[in-house]
Coordinates of C-alpha atoms in Angstrom, one line a residue:
X6 CA -0.1 0.0 -0.1
X7 CA 1.3 3.5 -0.9
X8 CA 2.4 5.7 2.0
X9 CA -0.1 8.2 3.3
X10 CA 1.1 11.7 2.0
X11 CA 0.1 14.3 -0.5
X12 CA 0.4 12.8 -4.0
X13 CA 3.4 14.1 -6.1
X14 CA 6.2 13.9 -3.4
X15 CA 8.8 13.2 -5.9
X16 CA 7.6 16.1 -7.9
X17 CA 8.0 18.4 -4.9
X18 CA 11.5 17.1 -4.1
X19 CA 12.6 17.5 -7.6
X20 CA 11.1 20.9 -8.0
X21 CA 12.7 22.1 -4.8
X22 CA 16.0 20.8 -5.9
X23 CA 15.7 22.6 -9.4
X24 CA 14.6 25.9 -7.8
X25 CA 17.5 25.9 -5.4
X26 CA 19.9 25.2 -8.1
X27 CA 18.5 27.9 -10.2
X28 CA 18.6 30.3 -7.5
X29 CA 22.3 29.7 -6.6
X30 CA 23.1 29.8 -10.3
X31 CA 21.4 33.1 -10.4
X32 CA 23.7 34.4 -7.6
X33 CA 26.8 33.0 -9.4
X34 CA 26.0 34.5 -12.7
X35 CA 25.3 38.0 -11.2
X36 CA 28.9 38.0 -10.1
X37 CA 30.0 37.5 -13.7
X38 CA 30.2 40.8 -15.7
X39 CA 30.1 38.9 -19.0
X40 CA 27.7 35.9 -19.8
X41 CA 29.3 32.5 -20.1
X42 CA 27.4 31.9 -23.3
X43 CA 26.3 34.9 -25.4
X44 CA 23.8 35.3 -28.2
X45 CA 25.7 37.3 -30.9
X46 CA 25.4 41.0 -30.8
X47 CA 22.2 40.9 -28.6
X48 CA 24.3 41.1 -25.6
X49 CA 25.2 44.6 -26.5
X50 CA 21.6 45.8 -27.3
X51 CA 20.8 47.0 -23.7
X52 CA 22.3 50.1 -22.0
X53 CA 24.6 49.7 -19.0
X54 CA 22.0 51.1 -16.7
X55 CA 19.5 48.5 -17.7
X56 CA 22.0 45.8 -17.2
X57 CA 22.8 46.9 -13.7
X58 CA 19.1 47.1 -12.8
X59 CA 18.7 43.5 -14.2
X60 CA 21.5 42.4 -11.9
X61 CA 19.8 43.9 -8.8
X62 CA 16.5 42.2 -9.7
X63 CA 18.3 38.9 -10.4
X64 CA 19.7 38.9 -6.8
X65 CA 16.1 39.5 -5.5
X66 CA 14.7 36.7 -7.8
X67 CA 17.5 34.4 -6.7
X68 CA 17.0 35.2 -3.0
X69 CA 13.1 34.5 -3.4
X70 CA 13.8 31.1 -5.1
X71 CA 16.1 29.8 -2.4
X72 CA 13.7 31.0 0.4
X73 CA 10.9 28.9 -1.1
X74 CA 12.6 25.6 -1.0
X75 CA 11.3 24.5 2.4
X76 CA 7.9 25.5 1.5
X77 CA 8.0 23.7 -1.9
X78 CA 9.0 20.5 0.0
X79 CA 6.0 20.7 1.9
X80 CA 3.8 21.3 -1.0
X81 CA 3.0 24.9 -0.3
X82 CA 0.9 26.8 -2.8
X83 CA 2.3 30.1 -1.8
X84 CA 5.8 28.9 -2.1
X85 CA 5.0 27.7 -5.6
X86 CA 3.6 31.1 -6.6
X87 CA 6.6 33.0 -5.3
X88 CA 9.1 30.5 -6.9
X89 CA 7.3 30.6 -10.2
X90 CA 7.0 34.4 -10.4
X91 CA 10.7 34.6 -9.3
X92 CA 11.8 32.2 -12.1
X93 CA 9.8 34.1 -14.7
X94 CA 11.4 37.3 -13.3
X95 CA 14.8 35.8 -13.6
X96 CA 14.0 34.8 -17.2
X97 CA 13.3 38.4 -18.1
X98 CA 16.3 39.7 -16.3
X99 CA 18.7 37.2 -18.0
X100 CA 17.6 38.7 -21.3
X101 CA 18.6 42.2 -20.4
X102 CA 21.8 41.0 -18.5
X103 CA 23.6 40.6 -21.9
X104 CA 21.3 37.8 -22.9
X105 CA 23.1 35.1 -20.8
X106 CA 22.1 31.9 -22.4
X107 CA 22.9 29.7 -19.5
X108 CA 20.7 31.7 -17.3
X109 CA 17.9 31.8 -19.8
X110 CA 17.8 28.1 -20.3
X111 CA 18.0 27.4 -16.5
X112 CA 15.3 29.9 -15.6
X113 CA 13.0 28.9 -18.5
X114 CA 13.4 25.2 -17.5
X115 CA 12.6 26.0 -13.9
X116 CA 9.6 28.1 -14.8
X117 CA 8.2 25.5 -17.1
X118 CA 8.7 22.8 -14.6
X119 CA 6.8 24.6 -11.9
X120 CA 4.1 25.5 -14.2
X121 CA 3.7 21.9 -15.4
X122 CA 3.7 20.5 -11.8
X123 CA 1.4 23.1 -10.2
X124 CA -1.1 20.5 -8.9
X125 CA 1.7 18.9 -6.7
X126 CA 1.6 22.1 -4.6
X127 CA -1.9 22.2 -2.9
X128 CA -0.9 22.9 0.7
X129 CA -2.4 26.0 2.0
X130 CA -1.1 28.9 4.1
X131 CA -2.8 30.3 7.2
X132 CA -5.5 32.7 5.8
X133 CA -5.0 35.2 8.7
X134 CA -1.1 35.1 8.2
X135 CA -1.4 35.5 4.6
X136 CA -3.5 38.7 4.9
X137 CA -1.0 39.9 7.4
X138 CA 1.8 39.2 4.9
X139 CA 0.0 41.1 2.2
X140 CA -0.5 44.0 4.7
X141 CA 3.1 44.0 5.6
X142 CA 4.2 44.1 2.0
X143 CA 1.8 46.9 1.0
X144 CA 2.2 49.0 4.2
X145 CA 5.8 48.3 4.3
X146 CA 6.3 49.4 0.7
X147 CA 4.3 52.6 1.2
X148 CA 6.2 53.3 4.4
X149 CA 9.6 52.7 2.8
X150 CA 8.6 55.1 -0.1
X151 CA 7.4 57.8 2.3
X152 CA 10.7 57.4 4.3
X153 CA 12.8 57.5 1.2
X154 CA 11.0 60.6 -0.2
X155 CA 11.2 62.4 2.9
X156 CA 14.9 61.7 3.3
X157 CA 15.8 62.7 -0.2
X158 CA 13.9 66.1 0.4
X159 CA 15.2 66.9 3.9
X160 CA 18.8 65.6 3.3
X161 CA 19.1 67.2 -0.2
X162 CA 22.5 68.7 0.7
X163 CA 23.9 65.3 1.0
X164 CA 23.0 64.4 -2.7
X165 CA 23.8 65.7 -6.1
X166 CA 21.4 65.4 -9.2
X167 CA 18.2 64.8 -7.2
X168 CA 16.9 68.3 -7.2
X169 CA 13.3 68.1 -8.6
X170 CA 10.3 66.2 -7.2
X171 CA 10.2 64.1 -10.3
X172 CA 13.7 63.0 -9.8
X173 CA 13.2 62.4 -6.1
X174 CA 10.1 60.2 -6.8
X175 CA 12.0 58.3 -9.5
X176 CA 14.8 57.6 -7.1
X177 CA 12.6 56.6 -4.4
X178 CA 10.9 54.1 -6.5
X179 CA 14.3 52.7 -7.6
X180 CA 15.5 52.5 -3.8
X181 CA 12.2 50.6 -3.0
X182 CA 12.8 48.2 -5.8
X183 CA 16.5 47.8 -4.5
X184 CA 17.8 48.9 -7.9
X185 CA 20.3 51.7 -8.6
X186 CA 19.0 55.3 -8.3
X187 CA 19.2 57.3 -11.5
X188 CA 19.6 60.8 -10.2
X189 CA 20.7 61.0 -6.6
X190 CA 24.4 60.8 -6.0
X191 CA 25.4 60.6 -2.5
X192 CA 28.0 63.2 -1.1
X193 CA 29.7 61.6 1.9
X194 CA 28.8 58.8 4.2
X195 CA 25.5 60.3 5.4
X196 CA 24.0 60.1 1.9
X197 CA 25.2 56.5 1.3
X198 CA 24.0 55.5 4.8
X199 CA 20.5 56.9 4.0
X200 CA 20.3 55.2 0.7
X201 CA 21.4 51.8 2.2
X202 CA 18.8 52.2 5.1
X203 CA 16.0 52.5 2.6
X204 CA 17.1 49.3 0.9
X205 CA 17.5 47.6 4.3
X206 CA 14.0 48.8 5.2
X207 CA 12.6 47.3 2.0
X208 CA 14.5 44.0 2.3
X209 CA 13.1 43.6 5.9
X210 CA 9.6 44.4 4.6
X211 CA 9.9 41.7 1.9
X212 CA 11.4 39.2 4.4
X213 CA 8.6 39.7 7.0
X214 CA 5.9 39.8 4.5
X215 CA 7.2 36.6 2.8
X216 CA 7.5 34.7 6.3
X217 CA 3.8 35.5 6.9
X218 CA 2.7 34.4 3.5
X219 CA 4.6 31.0 3.7
X220 CA 3.5 30.3 7.2
X221 CA 1.9 27.0 8.1
X222 CA -1.8 27.1 9.2
X223 CA -2.2 28.3 12.7
X224 CA -3.8 25.8 15.2
X225 CA -7.0 27.1 16.7
X226 CA -8.7 25.1 19.5
X227 CA -12.3 25.6 18.9
X228 CA -14.9 22.8 18.8
X229 CA -18.8 22.6 18.9
X230 CA -20.5 20.5 21.7
X231 CA -22.3 18.4 19.2
X232 CA -18.8 17.2 17.9
X233 CA -17.9 16.1 21.4
X234 CA -21.1 14.2 21.7
X235 CA -20.1 12.3 18.5
X236 CA -16.8 11.6 19.9
X237 CA -18.4 10.3 23.2
X238 CA -20.7 8.1 21.2
X239 CA -17.7 6.6 19.3
X240 CA -15.8 6.2 22.6
X241 CA -18.8 4.3 24.1
X242 CA -18.4 1.6 21.4
X243 CA -14.8 1.6 20.4
X244 CA -12.8 3.3 23.2
X245 CA -10.7 0.6 24.8
X246 CA -7.5 2.3 25.9
X247 CA -6.7 4.2 29.2
X248 CA -6.4 7.3 27.2
X249 CA -9.9 7.1 25.9
X250 CA -11.5 9.6 28.4
X251 CA -8.8 12.2 27.7
X252 CA -10.2 12.7 24.2
X253 CA -13.1 14.6 25.9
X254 CA -10.9 17.1 27.7
X255 CA -10.9 20.6 26.3
X256 CA -7.3 20.6 25.2
X257 CA -8.0 18.4 22.3
X258 CA -9.3 18.9 18.7
X259 CA -10.9 16.0 16.7
X260 CA -10.4 15.0 13.3
X261 CA -13.6 13.1 12.2
X262 CA -13.7 10.5 9.3
X263 CA -15.4 11.6 6.1
X264 CA -17.2 8.2 6.0
X265 CA -17.9 6.0 9.0
X266 CA -17.5 6.5 12.8
X267 CA -13.9 7.2 13.6
X268 CA -11.8 10.1 14.9
X269 CA -8.4 11.2 15.9
X270 CA -7.9 13.3 18.9
X271 CA -4.9 15.7 18.6
X272 CA -3.3 18.9 19.5
X273 CA -0.8 21.2 17.7
X274 CA 2.4 22.6 19.1
X275 CA 5.1 24.4 17.1
X276 CA 3.3 23.2 13.9
X277 CA 3.4 19.7 14.9
X278 CA 0.1 17.8 15.3
X279 CA 0.4 15.3 18.2
X280 CA -2.3 12.7 18.1
X281 CA -3.3 11.0 21.3
X282 CA -2.9 7.3 20.7
X283 CA -4.3 6.1 17.4
X284 CA -7.5 6.3 15.4
X285 CA -10.6 5.3 17.4
X286 CA -13.7 4.0 15.8
X287 CA -15.0 1.4 13.3
X288 CA -12.1 -0.8 12.2
X289 CA -13.0 -0.1 8.4
X290 CA -13.0 3.7 9.1
X291 CA -9.8 4.0 11.2
X292 CA -7.3 3.5 8.4
X293 CA -9.3 5.9 6.2
X294 CA -9.3 8.5 8.9
X295 CA -5.6 8.2 9.6
X296 CA -4.8 8.7 5.8
X297 CA -7.2 11.7 5.8
X298 CA -5.6 13.1 8.9
X299 CA -2.1 12.8 7.5
X300 CA -3.1 14.6 4.3
X301 CA -4.9 17.3 6.3
X302 CA -1.6 17.9 8.4
X303 CA 0.3 18.0 5.1
X304 CA -2.1 20.6 3.7
X305 CA -1.7 22.7 6.7
X306 CA 2.1 22.5 6.7
X307 CA 2.3 20.6 9.9
X308 CA 4.4 17.7 10.9
X309 CA 2.6 14.9 12.8
X310 CA 2.9 12.0 15.1
X311 CA 0.9 9.5 17.1
X312 CA 1.8 9.5 20.7
X313 CA 1.4 6.5 23.2
X314 CA 0.1 4.3 20.5
X315 CA -0.9 0.5 21.1
X316 CA 0.7 -2.4 19.1
X317 CA -2.7 -2.7 17.3
X318 CA -2.2 1.1 16.2
X319 CA 1.4 0.3 15.0
X320 CA -0.1 -2.5 12.8
X321 CA -2.5 -0.2 11.3
X322 CA -0.4 2.9 10.8
X323 CA 2.6 0.9 9.4
X324 CA 0.5 -0.1 6.5
X325 CA 0.5 3.6 5.6
X326 CA 4.2 3.8 5.4
X327 CA 4.8 5.2 9.1
X328 CA 7.6 4.1 11.5
X329 CA 7.2 3.0 15.1
X330 CA 9.4 3.8 18.1
X331 CA 8.8 2.2 21.6
X332 CA 8.8 4.9 24.1
X333 CA 7.7 3.0 27.2
X334 CA 5.2 0.7 28.7
X335 CA 1.7 0.8 30.4
X336 CA 1.2 -1.2 33.6
X337 CA -2.0 -3.3 33.8
X338 CA -2.9 -5.3 37.0
X339 CA -4.8 -8.5 36.3
X340 CA -7.8 -8.2 38.7
X341 CA -8.8 -11.8 38.1
X342 CA -5.6 -13.0 39.8
X343 CA -4.8 -10.0 42.0
X344 CA -4.4 -10.9 45.8
X345 CA -2.5 -9.5 48.6
X346 CA -1.6 -13.0 49.7
X347 CA 1.9 -14.0 49.3
X348 CA 5.4 -12.6 50.3
X349 CA 5.7 -10.0 47.5
X350 CA 2.5 -8.2 48.8
X351 CA 3.5 -8.5 52.5
X352 CA 4.2 -4.7 53.0
X353 CA 1.0 -3.6 51.2
X354 CA -1.0 -6.2 53.2
X355 CA 0.4 -4.8 56.5
X356 CA -0.1 -1.3 55.6
X357 CA -3.8 -2.0 54.7
X358 CA -4.5 -3.9 57.7
X359 CA -2.9 -1.2 60.1
X360 CA -4.8 1.7 58.4
X361 CA -8.1 -0.2 58.7
X362 CA -7.5 -0.9 62.4
X363 CA -6.7 2.6 63.1
X364 CA -10.1 3.6 61.5
X365 CA -9.2 5.0 58.1
X366 CA -11.9 4.4 55.6
X367 CA -12.3 4.9 51.9
X368 CA -15.6 6.3 50.5
X369 CA -17.0 7.3 47.1
X370 CA -18.0 10.9 47.3
X371 CA -21.6 11.7 46.4
X372 CA -22.2 13.6 43.1
X373 CA -22.5 16.4 42.6
X374 CA -19.6 17.3 45.0
X375 CA -20.7 20.0 47.4
X376 CA -18.7 23.1 47.9
X377 CA -17.3 22.1 51.2
X378 CA -15.9 18.7 50.1
X379 CA -14.6 20.3 47.0
X380 CA -12.6 22.7 49.1
X381 CA -11.1 19.7 51.0
X382 CA -10.2 18.1 47.5
X383 CA -8.5 21.5 46.6
X384 CA -6.8 21.5 49.9
X385 CA -5.3 18.0 49.4
X386 CA -4.4 18.7 45.8
X387 CA -2.7 22.0 46.5
X388 CA -0.7 20.2 49.2
X389 CA 0.4 17.5 46.8
X390 CA 1.5 20.2 44.1
X391 CA 3.5 22.1 46.7
X392 CA 5.3 19.1 47.8
X393 CA 8.2 18.2 45.5
X394 CA 7.2 20.8 43.2
X395 CA 4.7 18.8 41.4
X396 CA 2.8 20.6 38.6
X397 CA -0.5 20.1 36.6
X398 CA -0.1 18.5 33.2
X399 CA -2.6 17.9 30.4
X400 CA -3.0 15.9 27.1
X401 CA -2.4 12.4 28.5
X402 CA -3.6 13.6 32.0
X403 CA -6.2 15.7 33.6
X404 CA -5.8 18.5 36.0
X405 CA -7.6 19.7 38.9
X406 CA -10.9 21.3 38.1
X407 CA -14.2 21.4 39.8
X408 CA -16.1 20.6 36.6
X409 CA -14.0 17.6 35.8
X410 CA -14.2 16.0 39.3
X411 CA -17.9 16.5 39.3
X412 CA -18.0 14.6 36.0
X413 CA -16.1 11.6 37.3
X414 CA -16.3 9.3 40.4
X415 CA -14.1 10.3 43.2
X416 CA -12.8 7.9 45.9
X417 CA -11.3 9.6 49.1
X418 CA -9.4 8.2 52.2
X419 CA -10.6 9.7 55.5
X420 CA -8.9 9.7 58.9
X421 CA -10.8 8.7 62.0
X422 CA -11.0 12.5 62.7
X423 CA -12.8 13.0 59.4
X424 CA -10.1 14.7 57.7
X425 CA -9.5 13.8 54.0
X426 CA -6.0 12.4 53.5
X427 CA -6.0 11.4 49.8
X428 CA -8.3 11.0 46.7
X429 CA -8.3 9.6 43.3
X430 CA -10.8 10.0 40.5
X431 CA -12.0 7.0 38.4
X432 CA -12.6 7.4 34.6
X433 CA -15.3 5.8 32.6
X434 CA -14.0 2.5 30.9
X435 CA -16.2 3.1 27.8
X436 CA -15.8 -0.2 25.8
X437 CA -13.0 -1.5 27.9
X438 CA -12.9 -3.9 30.8
X439 CA -9.9 -2.4 32.3
X440 CA -10.5 0.1 35.1
X441 CA -8.7 3.5 35.0
X442 CA -8.1 6.6 37.1
X443 CA -6.4 9.9 36.7
X444 CA -5.7 12.4 39.5
X445 CA -4.0 10.6 42.4
X446 CA -3.3 13.3 45.1
X447 CA -2.4 13.0 48.8
X448 CA -1.6 15.4 51.7
X449 CA 2.2 15.8 52.4
X450 CA 1.6 14.7 56.1
X451 CA -0.8 11.8 55.4
X452 CA 0.2 8.5 57.0
X453 CA 2.6 6.3 55.2
X454 CA 1.0 3.8 52.9
X455 CA -2.2 5.7 52.4
X456 CA -2.0 5.6 48.6
X457 CA -1.4 1.8 48.6
X458 CA -4.5 1.4 50.8
X459 CA -6.5 3.5 48.4
X460 CA -5.3 1.5 45.5
X461 CA -6.2 -1.8 47.0
X462 CA -9.7 -0.4 47.8
X463 CA -9.9 0.9 44.1
X464 CA -8.8 -2.5 42.8
X465 CA -11.6 -4.2 44.9
X466 CA -14.2 -1.9 43.5
X467 CA -13.2 -2.3 39.9
X468 CA -13.3 -6.2 40.4
X469 CA -16.8 -6.0 41.9
X470 CA -18.0 -3.9 38.9
X471 CA -16.7 -6.6 36.5
X472 CA -13.4 -5.2 35.4
X473 CA -10.7 -7.7 34.5
X474 CA -7.8 -5.2 34.9
X475 CA -6.7 -2.0 36.4
X476 CA -4.5 0.4 34.6
X477 CA -1.6 2.0 36.5
X478 CA -0.7 4.3 33.7
X479 CA 2.3 4.9 31.5
X480 CA 5.9 4.4 32.6
X481 CA 8.0 6.5 30.0
X482 CA 11.1 4.9 28.4
X483 CA 10.6 1.7 30.4
X484 CA 12.2 -1.4 28.8
X485 CA 13.0 0.5 25.6
X486 CA 15.1 -1.9 23.4
X487 CA 15.5 0.3 20.3
X488 CA 19.0 -0.1 18.7
X489 CA 21.2 2.5 17.1
X490 CA 21.3 6.2 17.8
X491 CA 17.6 6.5 18.8
X492 CA 18.0 3.7 21.3
X493 CA 21.0 5.3 22.9
X494 CA 19.3 8.7 23.1
X495 CA 16.2 7.1 24.8
X496 CA 18.4 5.0 27.3
X497 CA 20.3 8.2 28.1
X498 CA 17.0 10.1 28.7
X499 CA 15.9 7.3 31.0
X500 CA 19.2 7.3 33.0
X501 CA 19.7 10.9 33.2
X502 CA 16.3 12.5 32.6
X503 CA 15.0 10.4 35.7
X504 CA 16.7 12.9 37.9
X505 CA 14.2 15.6 36.8
X506 CA 11.2 13.2 36.1
X507 CA 12.0 10.2 38.4
X508 CA 11.4 7.6 35.8
X509 CA 12.8 4.9 37.9
X510 CA 10.8 5.7 40.9
X511 CA 7.6 5.8 38.8
X512 CA 8.2 2.4 37.4
X513 CA 9.2 1.0 40.8
X514 CA 5.8 2.1 42.2
X515 CA 3.9 0.4 39.5
X516 CA 6.2 -2.7 39.4
X517 CA 5.3 -3.6 43.1
X518 CA 1.8 -4.4 42.1
X519 CA 3.0 -7.2 39.7
X520 CA 1.3 -5.9 36.6
X521 CA 1.6 -6.9 33.0
X522 CA 3.4 -4.5 30.9
X523 CA 2.2 -3.4 27.5
X524 CA 4.4 -1.6 25.1
X525 CA 3.5 2.0 23.9
X526 CA 4.8 3.7 20.8
X527 CA 5.5 6.9 19.0
X528 CA 4.6 6.6 15.3
X529 CA 5.9 9.0 12.9
X530 CA 6.9 9.4 9.1
X531 CA 10.7 10.1 9.1
X532 CA 13.7 10.2 11.5
X533 CA 14.3 13.9 10.3
X534 CA 10.9 14.9 12.0
X535 CA 12.0 13.5 15.4
X536 CA 13.6 16.6 16.9
X537 CA 10.4 18.8 16.2
X538 CA 8.1 15.9 17.3
X539 CA 10.1 15.5 20.6
X540 CA 9.7 19.2 21.4
X541 CA 5.9 19.1 20.5
X542 CA 5.3 16.0 22.6
X543 CA 7.0 17.8 25.6
X544 CA 5.0 21.0 25.1
X545 CA 1.6 19.4 24.8
X546 CA 1.8 18.0 28.1
X547 CA 2.5 21.4 29.6
X548 CA -0.4 23.3 31.2
X549 CA 1.6 26.3 30.6
X550 CA 4.4 26.0 28.1
X551 CA 7.9 27.2 29.5
X552 CA 8.7 28.3 25.9
X553 CA 5.8 30.7 25.4
X554 CA 6.4 34.2 25.0
X555 CA 5.0 36.4 28.0
X556 CA 2.2 37.8 25.8
X557 CA 0.9 34.3 24.6
X558 CA -1.7 32.6 26.4
X559 CA -1.1 29.5 28.4
X560 CA -2.8 26.1 28.3
X561 CA -6.6 26.1 27.8
X562 CA -8.8 26.7 30.8
X563 CA -11.0 23.6 31.7
X564 CA -14.3 23.8 30.0
X565 CA -17.3 22.1 31.4
X566 CA -16.9 18.4 30.7
X567 CA -19.6 16.2 29.2
X568 CA -21.4 14.5 31.9
X569 CA -20.5 10.9 32.3

């Protein structure tokens, strides 16, 4: 089966290489005063001033072509437009520049190739950014012309030959076009500095305007409630992973299948769409929605990956030409065989018995949770966050929010005095028979073993409700057996990154429950994408990204969840 990508990938790569070569050739030929190959006397048909102007325009056309290479590789329509116009402009300039045959052939072939392969460049740019780019070019050009005209008038003593308004206007237009001025001859360094400053201003305008025009589509998190209702309906039938409920959290967008019931939940950071797990829905629709999602990302100029995917997701997505990298394991306790009997559970058994003797109890909080109880939950959560500098995260986890807690079941441990010591919220299993939870918070001064006691009680409740397993969540980088450079990097992160994220401690806590370990993967297209993907995966989990500028908004506020 063919890889999932925009059609015409080889055309885009070829066109990008040809445009890059043509741009570099243009730079090289500008440096030559005489053509390498001339067309008889035609090379003497143009005046010197026209030749000089053509040389300046060739520099701009060559610069424009080189700057579009990245966009051409991504299939950007705007990049194709800029590259085609620049190639045609170079074709015209090479005729004036002494009829340089080598340049004419190269520019003509490049323009012809781009025109013939136009359908291979359908990727869109962000409409708002494109409008800003046009505004930058128009207003920047007008500003540069006003600046140039005012300078030539106010600094007339620093120039010779620019004495009339007509001459000043003509020179201003030439300066804005970054070609030699016809009349104004600078006298001293102040005049030369001013002329150069107009060209620099116009060059900056072109650079900023082009950057806006070629920008990828900006991600905007907005979704209607009926779309969430459809997602919930699909989850009720097909949601089988521990990540299922997090698709309903307000930090996700959803890409729905054109045909059939299937979707992909995702978030975009730094122009990379990070999908949560794999496609969810009807098996026949999952492969189609994955292919459509990849094409959608390509059209928007985004990279993409599927994060914490299951082995079943790997089998599906590899049929689309994608690659898989193991990034950790999820721990699942088998409730059908789970028991505190035996030597390995001696410590947990002793802790549980002690707390029960002392009068500690586990209760399920009645819904809707009242204001007083919610204040207790917040007090416990705030204490946990302050201890050890924990922080709220998102994407694969939830965060403390009153609406979220009122939409899920909450188990709490109470001391004999009635004080709440710890709590955990249970998530709907949807189509799975594996129980799952999210927030796990305790007071810093809670008695030792209180979380073990809460876990035992939670496991018993899941078993009574017919669950066959209990997920303990994801252990990052656990048992990664990847070879080569990627494997060495992941093992290094496990060894040394654990100092900041306590990977070993997290795995040790899960290991003592004797779980089965299920592999989880990162699925992607190319190794060249991995650095950008790694940054995006790190950022989607941050409630407030540490790399955002001060004026940018942080993570989304918690909207009212759908009632479970």
